[in-house]
Amino acid sequence: MIDRSERIDVPKGKWDRCEGCGHMLFHRELQENLFTCPKCDHHRRINARTRIEQLCDPESFEEFLKDLVPTDPLKFKDRVPYSERIKAQQDKTGETEAVVVGKAYIRGRPVILAVMNPAFIMASMGSVVGEKITSAIERATDEALPFVMVAASGGARMQEGMVSLMQMARTSAALARFDDAGGLYIVVCTDPTTAGVAASFASLGDLILAEPKAMVGFAGPRVIANTVKQELPEGFQSSEFMLEHGFVDRIVSRTDLRKEIGRIIDYCGK
Amino acid sequence: MNNSTSTGTAMASASAASYLEFEKPLYRIHLEIEQLERDQLDGGRDFSKDLKDLRQRLKQMTKRLYSHLTAWETVLVARHPQRPLSPHYLGTMVRDFCEIHGDRLYGDDKAIITGFGRIGPHKVIVIGHNKGRDTSERIACNFGCAHPEGYRKALRAMKMAEKFGLPVVCLIDTQGAYPGIGAEERGISSAIAVNLREMSRLKTPIVCCVIGEGGSGGALGIGVGDRVAMFEHSFYSVISPEGCAAILWRTGEQRKLAAESLKLTAKDLMRLNIIDSVIKEPMGGAHRDPMATAASLEKYFTDSLRDLKRYKVDTLLRKRYERIRGLGSFFEKASENAKEPVESKPRSPSASDSKISVKSGSRSMTGMKRSSQPAS
C-alpha cells in the first residue's frame, strides 16, 4: 500500500511546479488543463470531487450512499488505532470513505459512476468501498445504465484484513450479474491502480481505458524486485506496459476522457 | 500423478526439525522417550511404565499446547514443512485422480494442479495449489505461487466441470500469486479477476477449503464458491504477517502482533462470517496424522456436495450470490443529525458489531461438529 497522498493536495499559491518536468505553471492554467502538464503531459493525481467535476456534465452528479462510514471490524491493533486513522483522513479530505458513487451524465449520456479517491488512504479498499461499488453495480443493473469506474487504489485495506479481501469477490460477483444483464462496463485506470483492486473490478471492464503513465499492476515493484533479484524493465507496470501486453484497450489523456467515454457509450450502450 | 513423495507420516520419524519453536517442551519429552528406549535396549532393564507415563505426558502437553495456539503459532503450523499438501489429498481423499495440464494459452503452471477425480460418491473436478515437498519440486512449482497460466488452467477446468455437470473442489494452499515480471506481463491481475467473476456464476457447485496457507488474492483466485472451509490450524490473510509488520511497524519483528491483529485464524474468520466451517485437525496438527486429516476433509466435501447437489442451478447461483454479497459487510450509517460522521472514541463492542449484511441461512458452526473426529 503506497501512501503518497500529500502529493495530491494542490498548493494554494498562484504558481505551481509540474511534478513531471519541473515546468512552472500558473495554477489556473493547470486547473484549466485538468491538472495535466501542457508541456510534458504529466497527469497529476486528483481527488474524487475534482474528477467528478471534470468528467460529468455540470450539476448532473447525484451521489448515493454518502452516509456509509467504516467500522473497525477487526479492532485492529496498530501504532495508531484504525478508527483514528479513518477520522484523520475524513478530516483531511472531507469525505467519509475512499470512493464516491452516484448517477451522472457524461456528454448527455446517463451513467452510474464510481470514482475512487487516492487522497483517502490511497483509495485502499475496505468494506465500505466494496459495499458502495457493489451497490452501484447493482443499481446500474437495475436501471440498465452503463457503469463507469474511475479506478485508483493501493489495494486492499490491511486494517480490515480478510474483510477487505472479500470485497474483491463481492464486486466481481456483482459484475458477473451486470455482465449477464448485458450492461456496459467501462474502467478508467488512473495512477495507481494496483493489487486487490487491479485483481478484481478494475480488470473486468468491457473496455479498459488508462490515463498516460499511470501505475497499473498487481504486485508491488519492490516485492517483485526482491523476488526476481533483477532490475525491473523501464516503464514496468505502467499504462503503456499494460497496453503493450494486451490488458488495456486505450490510453486516453484526461482532457479527452469525456469524449472517449461518450463515444464508447454510443457504440455499446443501450 | 505420482504422489508417493508427499504422503510420508511425520510423527513416526519426528526429529528436531519437525518440532516448531513453540513445541520445545514437546521435543524435550520426545528426547527423554528416545533416551529411555535406547537405555532399555542397551541395558535390558524394563522402563515400560516410565515410557507409558512419558507418552501420556507428551499427548497431554500436545493437547494443551494445541488447544489454544496463538495466531502466530497457527501460521507456523500452517507452514509446517511436513504439513500435508494437495498431492497428499489427491492420493488419499481423491480416488482415481486424472490430472489435466495446461491453460491452452501459454503453458502448464505446476503451482496449481487440476484434474478429474472421485470423492466419496461424487465425480468432481479438483483444483489445488501445490507448494512442492522437496527442493526440486518446490522450484518447479514456485513454492505454490501461481502465475496467470495457473489461474487460467483452473478456469479451464472449472468451465469443463460446468459443461459436464461435475462439481468443483478447490484446495487452497499458497503464499500468494507469484510476484514476478512474467506474471505481470501475462496479466496476473486479469487472470485472478476473471476467476472471481466466473466462479461467482459457474453453473455447478463449488466447495473450497484452505488446507494450509491462504495467501490473499492468490488464494481467492480459486477460492470463491458455495461453501468455504478452513482447517483448524490453517490461516487465511489479506497479507502475510511479515508483510503487514514491515508496512505498519517498518520492521518484521512485529509479525506476531501483526498475525494477531489480522484475525487470520479459522476461528476468527468463522466469527467474521467469512468462512462457513472449520474442519478439525488431529491432535498436534495435520502433519501428525495426515491420513486422519484426509478422512476429515473427505467427509466435509462429501457432505457439502450432497447438500449442494440438491439445489437447482438457479437456486444454487442465487444462494451463492447472497453468500458472496454478504461477505465482509461491515459498515454504519452516519446518523443524519450528527455533524461528525464517525466518533473517534473507541466504540463499545455492541455498537461496532452493528453489521448490516445479507446472510444465507446455511452458514453456521455445523461444519465444526459435522467433521469427523480424527483418531489421535
XYZ file of C-alpha atoms in Angstrom:
646
model
C 0.000 0.000 0.000
C 1.510 3.273 -1.108
C 0.648 6.471 0.639
C 1.835 9.495 -1.193
C -1.448 11.246 -0.697
C 0.185 14.508 0.308
C 1.211 14.918 -3.321
C -2.392 15.256 -4.356
C -3.123 18.430 -2.465
C -2.994 21.367 -4.759
C -0.957 24.234 -3.325
C -2.815 27.414 -2.701
C -0.261 29.662 -4.428
C -0.514 31.217 -7.828
C 2.342 29.200 -9.263
C 2.730 25.502 -9.479
C 5.587 23.240 -10.449
C 4.855 20.251 -12.681
C 5.766 17.038 -10.868
C 6.817 15.504 -14.143
C 9.139 18.028 -15.793
C 9.503 20.744 -13.166
C 7.979 23.283 -15.530
C 6.445 26.287 -13.728
C 2.802 26.853 -14.490
C 0.075 29.201 -13.441
C -2.209 27.343 -11.108
C -5.158 28.449 -13.178
C -3.543 27.148 -16.311
C -3.011 23.798 -14.634
C -6.595 23.713 -13.493
C -7.905 24.543 -16.948
C -5.762 21.742 -18.264
C -7.443 19.328 -15.825
C -4.242 19.036 -13.757
C -2.179 17.735 -16.619
C 1.014 19.476 -17.705
C 0.697 21.201 -21.104
C 4.423 20.666 -21.610
C 5.067 17.053 -20.657
C 1.506 15.673 -20.323
C 2.156 14.552 -16.742
C -1.170 13.622 -15.139
C -1.366 14.740 -11.554
C -3.398 12.699 -9.084
C -6.701 14.369 -8.375
C -9.312 13.765 -5.722
C -12.733 12.284 -6.392
C -14.666 15.585 -6.377
C -12.320 17.218 -8.864
C -12.620 14.154 -11.084
C -16.401 14.216 -10.951
C -16.405 17.904 -11.811
C -14.125 17.245 -14.787
C -15.968 14.211 -16.070
C -19.657 14.892 -15.583
C -21.987 17.390 -17.160
C -22.318 20.408 -14.844
C -24.545 19.809 -11.809
C -25.534 16.391 -13.118
C -23.912 14.242 -10.432
C -26.325 12.810 -7.924
C -24.489 10.958 -5.170
C -25.753 7.917 -3.320
C -24.698 6.026 -0.221
C -22.880 9.101 1.009
C -23.616 8.267 4.629
C -21.877 4.884 4.830
C -18.961 5.026 7.229
C -16.420 2.354 8.080
C -16.363 0.411 11.325
C -13.367 -1.357 12.785
C -14.429 -4.997 12.290
C -11.064 -6.405 13.405
C -10.436 -3.973 16.259
C -7.118 -3.630 14.526
C -4.066 -3.152 16.727
C -1.623 -0.817 15.094
C 0.596 2.072 16.157
C -2.389 4.333 15.541
C -5.892 2.860 16.095
C -7.697 2.300 12.805
C -10.654 4.416 13.851
C -8.268 7.343 14.442
C -6.629 6.856 11.068
C -10.057 6.980 9.462
C -11.035 10.059 11.425
C -7.835 11.847 10.382
C -8.486 11.009 6.723
C -12.088 12.166 6.985
C -10.980 15.461 8.475
C -8.270 15.906 5.863
C -10.428 15.106 2.847
C -13.944 15.974 3.973
C -15.030 12.580 2.618
C -16.418 9.641 4.570
C -14.619 6.981 2.541
C -12.300 6.324 -0.386
C -14.924 6.073 -3.140
C -17.740 8.307 -4.335
C -20.634 6.709 -6.242
C -23.663 8.153 -7.925
C -25.636 8.729 -11.065
C -24.349 11.253 -13.558
C -24.496 12.428 -17.136
C -21.411 12.350 -19.345
C -21.964 14.396 -22.509
C -25.667 13.879 -22.080
C -25.483 10.145 -21.560
C -26.752 8.823 -18.222
C -24.341 6.540 -16.349
C -23.718 5.094 -12.917
C -20.321 6.415 -11.891
C -17.840 5.328 -9.224
C -14.744 7.415 -8.572
C -12.044 6.237 -6.219
C -10.249 8.844 -4.200
C -6.462 8.482 -3.992
C -6.413 11.250 -1.398
C -8.137 8.926 1.111
C -5.623 6.299 2.396
C -4.582 5.837 -1.243
C -8.103 4.650 -2.034
C -7.490 1.371 -0.276
C -10.472 -0.965 -0.390
C -12.287 -1.779 2.829
C -15.828 -2.925 3.459
C -17.464 0.448 2.762
C -15.611 0.892 -0.530
C -16.668 -2.620 -1.555
C -20.248 -2.056 -0.443
C -20.603 1.235 -2.328
C -19.131 -0.186 -5.526
C -21.213 -3.369 -5.304
C -24.381 -1.347 -4.695
C -23.530 0.956 -7.594
C -23.140 -2.048 -9.914
C -26.459 -3.455 -8.731
C -28.059 -0.094 -9.368
C -26.588 0.020 -12.867
C -28.006 -3.481 -13.431
C -31.464 -2.491 -12.186
C -31.592 0.754 -14.143
C -29.917 -0.721 -17.243
C -27.319 2.041 -17.340
C -23.639 1.878 -18.280
C -21.278 1.644 -15.317
C -18.169 3.829 -15.389
C -15.426 3.156 -12.851
C -12.550 5.568 -12.352
C -10.185 3.198 -10.558
C -7.285 4.167 -8.337
C -6.072 2.173 -5.378
C -3.096 0.971 -3.435
C -5.019 -2.275 -2.902
C -6.847 -3.902 -0.040
C -7.094 -2.048 3.259
C -4.838 -4.010 5.546
C -6.543 -2.793 8.711
C -9.711 -4.600 7.644
C -7.831 -7.842 6.979
C -9.879 -10.560 5.313
C -12.923 -8.323 5.320
C -11.124 -6.198 2.742
C -10.103 -9.217 0.640
C -13.743 -10.287 0.394
C -14.574 -7.017 -1.375
C -12.779 -8.410 -4.423
C -15.261 -11.284 -4.526
C -18.306 -9.121 -3.842
C -17.607 -6.574 -6.547
C -16.685 -9.257 -9.095
C -19.849 -11.233 -8.371
C -21.969 -8.114 -8.895
C -20.153 -7.513 -12.182
C -20.975 -11.057 -13.305
C -24.684 -10.278 -12.904
C -24.267 -6.931 -14.611
C -22.497 -8.691 -17.475
C -25.263 -11.329 -17.693
C -27.768 -8.482 -17.956
C -25.824 -7.046 -20.891
C -24.541 -3.974 -19.082
C -21.698 -1.871 -20.452
C -18.798 -1.531 -18.028
C -16.039 0.997 -18.703
C -12.961 1.142 -16.472
C -10.564 4.068 -16.389
C -7.298 3.107 -14.680
C -5.662 6.106 -13.060
C -2.489 6.393 -11.030
C -2.161 3.998 -9.161
C -4.406 1.013 -9.948
C -2.812 -1.912 -8.167
C -3.116 -5.075 -6.110
C -6.576 -6.156 -4.932
C -8.397 -3.560 -6.985
C -6.406 -4.404 -10.130
C -7.098 -8.097 -9.484
C -10.846 -7.586 -9.272
C -13.200 -4.982 -10.732
C -10.523 -2.816 -12.379
C -9.605 -5.672 -14.719
C -13.158 -6.691 -15.603
C -14.244 -3.832 -17.839
C -15.724 -4.495 -21.250
C -13.403 -1.670 -22.100
C -10.400 -0.695 -20.049
C -9.002 2.781 -20.582
C -5.966 4.160 -18.777
C -4.519 7.592 -18.219
C -0.978 8.018 -19.568
C 1.872 6.763 -17.388
C -0.389 5.645 -14.556
C 0.948 2.824 -12.445
C -1.121 -0.266 -13.210
C -0.110 -3.653 -11.835
C -0.650 -6.368 -9.280
C 2.357 -6.891 -7.019
C 4.408 -4.062 -5.541
C 7.501 -3.293 -7.637
C 9.789 -3.660 -4.612
C 8.352 -7.076 -3.827
C 8.910 -8.135 -7.428
C 12.458 -6.772 -7.491
C 13.226 -8.697 -4.280
C 11.745 -11.892 -5.681
C 13.308 -11.920 -9.138
C 16.552 -10.308 -7.954
C 16.976 -8.279 -11.097
C 16.249 -4.772 -12.207
C 12.736 -4.145 -13.424
C 12.387 -3.117 -17.065
C 11.837 0.534 -17.977
C 8.180 1.515 -17.778
C 7.249 -1.724 -15.980
C 3.677 -1.735 -14.607
C 2.633 1.425 -16.420
C -0.447 2.046 -18.561
C 1.777 1.750 -21.620
C 3.157 -1.585 -20.378
C -0.381 -2.892 -19.900
C -1.396 -1.671 -23.346
C 1.584 -3.385 -24.918
C 0.754 -6.674 -23.182
C -2.887 -6.530 -24.141
C -4.586 -5.674 -20.870
C -5.638 -2.093 -21.607
C -7.712 -1.077 -24.649
C -6.742 2.555 -24.995
C -4.577 5.128 -23.308
C -6.615 8.283 -23.051
C -5.442 11.685 -21.991
C -7.531 13.218 -19.229
C -8.599 16.031 -21.488
C -10.133 13.502 -23.924
C -11.785 11.300 -21.349
C -15.299 12.733 -21.566
C -15.277 12.497 -25.327
C -13.935 8.938 -25.341
C -16.434 7.655 -22.783
C -19.291 9.303 -24.655
C -18.135 7.697 -27.887
C -17.917 4.208 -26.364
C -21.379 4.532 -24.844
C -22.712 5.456 -28.272
C -21.219 2.279 -29.699
C -22.188 -0.096 -26.910
C -24.754 1.469 -24.641
C -28.407 0.743 -24.906
C 0.063 -38.495 -10.833
C 2.721 -39.865 -8.576
C 2.354 -38.591 -5.064
C 4.273 -41.126 -3.091
C 6.734 -38.455 -2.011
C 4.138 -36.342 -0.305
C 2.308 -38.780 1.897
C 5.025 -39.527 4.439
C 3.917 -39.670 8.040
C 5.606 -37.033 10.067
C 5.106 -38.244 13.591
C 6.745 -41.607 13.149
C 10.075 -40.079 12.247
C 9.899 -36.995 14.419
C 13.201 -35.199 14.593
C 14.278 -31.822 15.864
C 13.230 -30.363 12.506
C 9.630 -31.479 12.824
C 9.174 -29.614 16.097
C 8.343 -25.947 15.865
C 9.824 -23.314 18.093
C 6.859 -23.218 20.443
C 6.890 -27.007 20.681
C 10.208 -27.131 22.588
C 8.561 -28.694 25.688
C 7.225 -31.463 23.452
C 10.619 -32.017 21.916
C 12.201 -32.361 25.361
C 9.783 -35.142 26.280
C 10.349 -36.699 22.889
C 14.101 -36.786 23.586
C 13.523 -38.322 27.005
C 11.443 -41.065 25.444
C 14.126 -41.754 22.871
C 16.788 -41.915 25.586
C 14.770 -44.344 27.693
C 14.069 -46.533 24.694
C 17.798 -46.693 23.959
C 18.628 -47.464 27.590
C 16.031 -50.185 27.613
C 17.524 -51.766 24.516
C 21.117 -51.481 25.699
C 20.762 -52.269 29.385
C 17.933 -54.758 29.183
C 16.082 -53.004 32.003
C 12.343 -52.542 31.723
C 11.280 -48.911 31.512
C 7.888 -49.629 30.023
C 6.000 -47.942 32.850
C 8.072 -44.740 32.624
C 7.713 -44.793 28.880
C 3.989 -45.114 29.137
C 3.873 -42.167 31.527
C 6.069 -40.083 29.279
C 3.984 -40.848 26.209
C 0.897 -39.934 28.147
C 2.533 -36.653 29.166
C 3.547 -35.954 25.579
C -0.024 -36.471 24.493
C -1.459 -34.254 27.194
C 1.010 -31.492 26.588
C 0.410 -31.602 22.846
C -3.279 -31.330 23.500
C -2.764 -28.428 25.862
C -0.433 -26.571 23.514
C -2.697 -27.026 20.504
C -5.926 -26.187 22.267
C -5.054 -22.512 22.256
C -2.442 -21.680 19.672
C -1.696 -18.005 19.186
C -2.235 -16.573 15.719
C 1.490 -16.649 15.003
C 1.776 -20.258 16.172
C -1.077 -21.118 13.835
C 0.869 -19.531 10.985
C 3.861 -21.714 11.860
C 1.755 -24.894 11.960
C 0.073 -23.997 8.655
C 3.516 -23.599 7.083
C 4.995 -26.678 8.757
C 7.451 -28.330 6.357
C 5.703 -31.667 6.868
C 2.144 -30.408 6.631
C 0.147 -32.430 4.067
C -0.025 -30.698 0.688
C -2.556 -31.009 -2.137
C -0.860 -34.100 -3.670
C -1.400 -35.909 -0.372
C -5.149 -35.360 -0.596
C -5.178 -36.209 -4.287
C -3.584 -39.525 -3.422
C -5.787 -40.364 -0.437
C -9.085 -38.465 -0.347
C -9.452 -38.436 -4.138
C -9.747 -41.781 -5.892
C -8.636 -42.379 -9.451
C -7.222 -38.880 -9.927
C -6.733 -37.994 -13.574
C -4.630 -34.865 -13.957
C -5.164 -32.408 -16.792
C -2.474 -29.975 -17.843
C -2.153 -26.528 -19.355
C -4.223 -23.406 -19.916
C -4.267 -23.782 -23.738
C -2.863 -20.272 -23.966
C 0.640 -20.194 -22.602
C 1.771 -23.161 -20.557
C 1.278 -25.551 -17.676
C 1.725 -23.996 -14.258
C 2.714 -26.645 -11.745
C 1.748 -24.370 -8.847
C -1.871 -25.333 -9.479
C -2.875 -28.949 -10.110
C -6.178 -29.680 -11.830
C -7.923 -32.880 -12.790
C -10.841 -35.295 -12.548
C -11.354 -37.488 -9.544
C -13.806 -39.128 -7.205
C -14.506 -38.043 -3.649
C -16.872 -40.395 -1.863
C -19.767 -40.975 -4.277
C -19.085 -37.768 -6.230
C -17.259 -37.375 -9.518
C -15.563 -33.974 -9.329
C -13.019 -31.613 -10.778
C -10.284 -30.943 -8.231
C -8.156 -27.811 -8.268
C -5.360 -27.340 -5.776
C -2.261 -25.297 -5.142
C 0.918 -27.291 -4.821
C 3.805 -25.892 -2.798
C 6.047 -28.859 -3.501
C 7.669 -31.171 -0.991
C 11.346 -31.468 -1.908
C 13.611 -28.786 -3.309
C 13.308 -29.686 -6.972
C 9.525 -29.966 -6.787
C 9.326 -26.676 -4.914
C 11.324 -24.900 -7.566
C 9.270 -26.487 -10.353
C 6.049 -25.180 -8.839
C 7.414 -21.890 -7.491
C 6.593 -22.866 -3.909
C 2.898 -22.832 -4.759
C 2.880 -19.272 -6.078
C 0.885 -19.448 -9.292
C 1.330 -17.470 -12.499
C -1.590 -16.305 -14.666
C -1.484 -19.585 -16.593
C -2.201 -21.419 -13.342
C -5.376 -19.431 -12.740
C -6.377 -19.810 -16.389
C -5.809 -23.552 -16.247
C -8.028 -23.631 -13.155
C -10.700 -21.677 -15.016
C -10.499 -24.035 -17.988
C -11.016 -26.972 -15.631
C -13.965 -25.181 -13.995
C -15.614 -24.477 -17.351
C -15.222 -28.133 -18.193
C -16.810 -29.037 -14.855
C -19.728 -26.770 -15.726
C -20.085 -28.303 -19.166
C -20.087 -31.887 -17.918
C -22.052 -31.284 -14.740
C -19.268 -32.035 -12.293
C -18.897 -30.114 -9.028
C -15.629 -28.280 -8.340
C -13.489 -28.827 -5.274
C -10.651 -26.387 -4.505
C -7.722 -26.908 -2.159
C -6.119 -23.612 -1.203
C -2.506 -23.524 -0.076
C -0.360 -20.630 -1.273
C 1.605 -17.667 -0.013
C 0.044 -15.695 -2.837
C 0.227 -15.248 -6.583
C 3.774 -15.125 -7.948
C 5.209 -11.586 -7.808
C 7.347 -11.614 -10.950
C 7.879 -9.858 -14.240
C 6.337 -12.639 -16.340
C 3.268 -12.758 -14.117
C 2.652 -9.050 -14.665
C 3.338 -9.285 -18.401
C 0.820 -12.068 -18.780
C -1.827 -10.288 -16.722
C -1.936 -11.795 -13.248
C -4.498 -9.184 -12.148
C -6.740 -10.007 -15.050
C -6.415 -13.770 -14.529
C -7.434 -13.561 -10.875
C -10.212 -11.035 -11.526
C -11.748 -13.184 -14.260
C -11.706 -16.218 -11.959
C -13.537 -14.263 -9.237
C -16.215 -13.229 -11.701
C -16.580 -16.625 -13.350
C -16.584 -18.612 -10.104
C -19.439 -16.465 -8.853
C -21.606 -17.619 -11.778
C -20.308 -21.085 -12.599
C -23.342 -23.328 -13.026
C -22.101 -26.144 -10.841
C -21.409 -26.438 -7.099
C -18.036 -25.148 -5.841
C -16.632 -26.106 -2.443
C -13.289 -24.744 -1.235
C -11.025 -25.499 1.678
C -7.921 -23.714 2.915
C -5.661 -26.655 3.745
C -2.602 -24.658 4.802
C -1.816 -21.131 3.823
C -4.446 -18.826 2.344
C -2.393 -16.024 0.842
C -4.523 -13.099 -0.283
C -5.627 -12.726 -3.921
C -3.616 -15.758 -4.931
C -5.796 -17.853 -2.640
C -9.055 -16.131 -3.512
C -8.357 -16.747 -7.226
C -9.527 -20.342 -6.673
C -11.471 -19.580 -3.508
C -14.932 -18.302 -4.437
C -17.745 -20.781 -4.024
C -20.891 -22.060 -2.368
C -19.041 -23.198 0.724
C -15.615 -22.257 2.007
C -13.983 -24.100 4.885
C -10.664 -23.920 6.648
C -8.654 -26.468 8.509
C -8.414 -25.740 12.218
C -4.733 -24.736 12.038
C -4.678 -23.149 8.603
C -4.775 -19.406 8.106
C -6.190 -17.034 5.519
C -4.999 -13.447 5.271
C -5.020 -10.409 3.058
C -1.261 -10.009 3.588
C 1.400 -12.138 5.281
C 2.044 -11.187 8.918
C 5.637 -10.385 7.926
C 4.480 -8.087 5.130
C 1.965 -6.373 7.357
C 4.572 -5.814 10.074
C 7.033 -4.426 7.546
C 4.489 -1.876 6.324
C 2.854 -0.812 9.571
C 5.725 -1.072 12.021
C 8.515 -0.838 9.451
C 10.097 -3.935 10.936
C 9.423 -7.638 10.506
C 9.837 -8.059 14.275
C 6.222 -7.277 14.946
C 4.971 -10.227 12.908
C 3.433 -11.870 15.991
C 1.431 -8.766 16.764
C 0.543 -8.407 13.083
C -0.654 -12.029 12.952
C -2.827 -11.350 15.967
C -4.228 -8.113 14.532
C -5.053 -9.507 11.098
C -7.564 -12.028 12.512
C -6.336 -14.708 10.163
C -7.221 -17.893 12.047
C -10.135 -20.161 11.178
C -11.851 -19.304 14.450
C -11.616 -15.555 13.815
C -12.823 -15.862 10.229
C -15.716 -18.030 11.339
C -16.677 -15.252 13.735
C -16.418 -12.684 10.948
C -18.683 -14.870 8.793
C -16.095 -15.111 6.043
C -15.882 -18.900 6.087
C -18.622 -21.459 6.661
C -16.900 -24.287 8.505
C -13.815 -25.182 10.462
C -12.525 -28.711 9.918
C -10.867 -30.234 12.950
C -7.321 -31.499 12.689
C -5.783 -34.428 14.523
C -4.259 -33.535 17.844
C -0.993 -31.695 17.275
C -1.838 -30.643 13.724
C -2.477 -32.235 10.329
C 1.156 -33.294 9.901
C 0.921 -35.606 12.919
C -1.707 -37.749 11.204
C -2.136 -36.977 7.502
C -4.429 -39.931 6.870
C -6.944 -38.907 9.516
C -6.762 -35.343 8.187
C -7.618 -36.550 4.702
C -10.542 -38.533 6.095
C -11.949 -35.397 7.763
C -11.616 -33.423 4.579
C -13.248 -36.176 2.540
C -16.210 -36.166 4.898
C -16.533 -32.397 4.610
C -16.540 -32.463 0.802
C -18.831 -35.482 0.578
C -21.398 -33.906 2.899
C -21.227 -30.453 1.334
C -21.579 -31.770 -2.210
C -24.507 -33.948 -1.211
C -26.263 -30.851 0.177
C -25.411 -28.606 -2.767
C -26.371 -31.111 -5.444
C -29.951 -30.937 -4.221
C -30.344 -27.369 -5.428
C -31.483 -26.436 -8.888
C -28.888 -24.330 -10.698
C -30.903 -21.118 -10.271
C -31.247 -21.632 -6.538
C -27.599 -22.587 -6.237
C -26.493 -19.423 -8.008
C -28.887 -17.213 -6.086
C -27.666 -18.625 -2.774
C -24.067 -18.266 -3.885
C -24.631 -14.644 -4.810
C -26.275 -13.946 -1.470
C -23.388 -15.620 0.293
C -20.754 -13.599 -1.583
C -22.770 -10.390 -1.266
C -22.816 -10.774 2.500
C -19.089 -11.468 2.880
C -17.189 -8.844 4.805
C -20.126 -6.488 5.013
C -19.390 -4.110 7.863
C -20.453 -0.502 7.895
C -22.519 2.038 9.724
C -24.829 4.712 8.512
C -23.751 8.078 9.831
C -26.637 9.493 11.835
C -28.227 12.304 9.925
C -28.147 14.940 12.649
C -24.577 14.296 13.773
C -22.039 16.736 12.425
C -19.190 14.281 12.627
C -19.913 11.197 10.603
C -17.878 8.948 12.870
C -16.896 9.039 16.512
C -13.207 8.860 17.116
C -13.728 7.375 20.556
C -13.474 3.607 20.751
C -16.911 2.176 20.331
C -18.485 -0.369 22.574
C -18.442 -3.856 21.089
C -22.180 -3.893 20.632
C -22.162 -0.650 18.675
C -19.396 -1.631 16.292
C -20.928 -5.037 15.767
C -23.902 -3.379 14.139
C -23.495 -5.304 10.985
C -25.763 -4.952 8.033
C -25.327 -7.960 5.896
C -27.187 -10.407 3.763
C -26.602 -13.864 5.086
C -27.611 -17.165 3.695
C -29.217 -19.296 6.320
C -26.839 -22.182 5.899
C -23.844 -20.548 7.495
C -23.245 -21.931 10.926
C -20.793 -23.765 13.079
C -22.229 -27.072 11.963
C -19.162 -27.927 9.971
C -17.199 -27.980 13.147
C -19.481 -30.542 14.683
C -20.084 -32.371 11.458
C -16.485 -33.113 10.636
C -15.374 -36.473 11.871
C -13.216 -36.691 14.940
C -9.898 -37.946 13.692
C -8.189 -40.720 15.584
C -5.448 -39.410 17.799
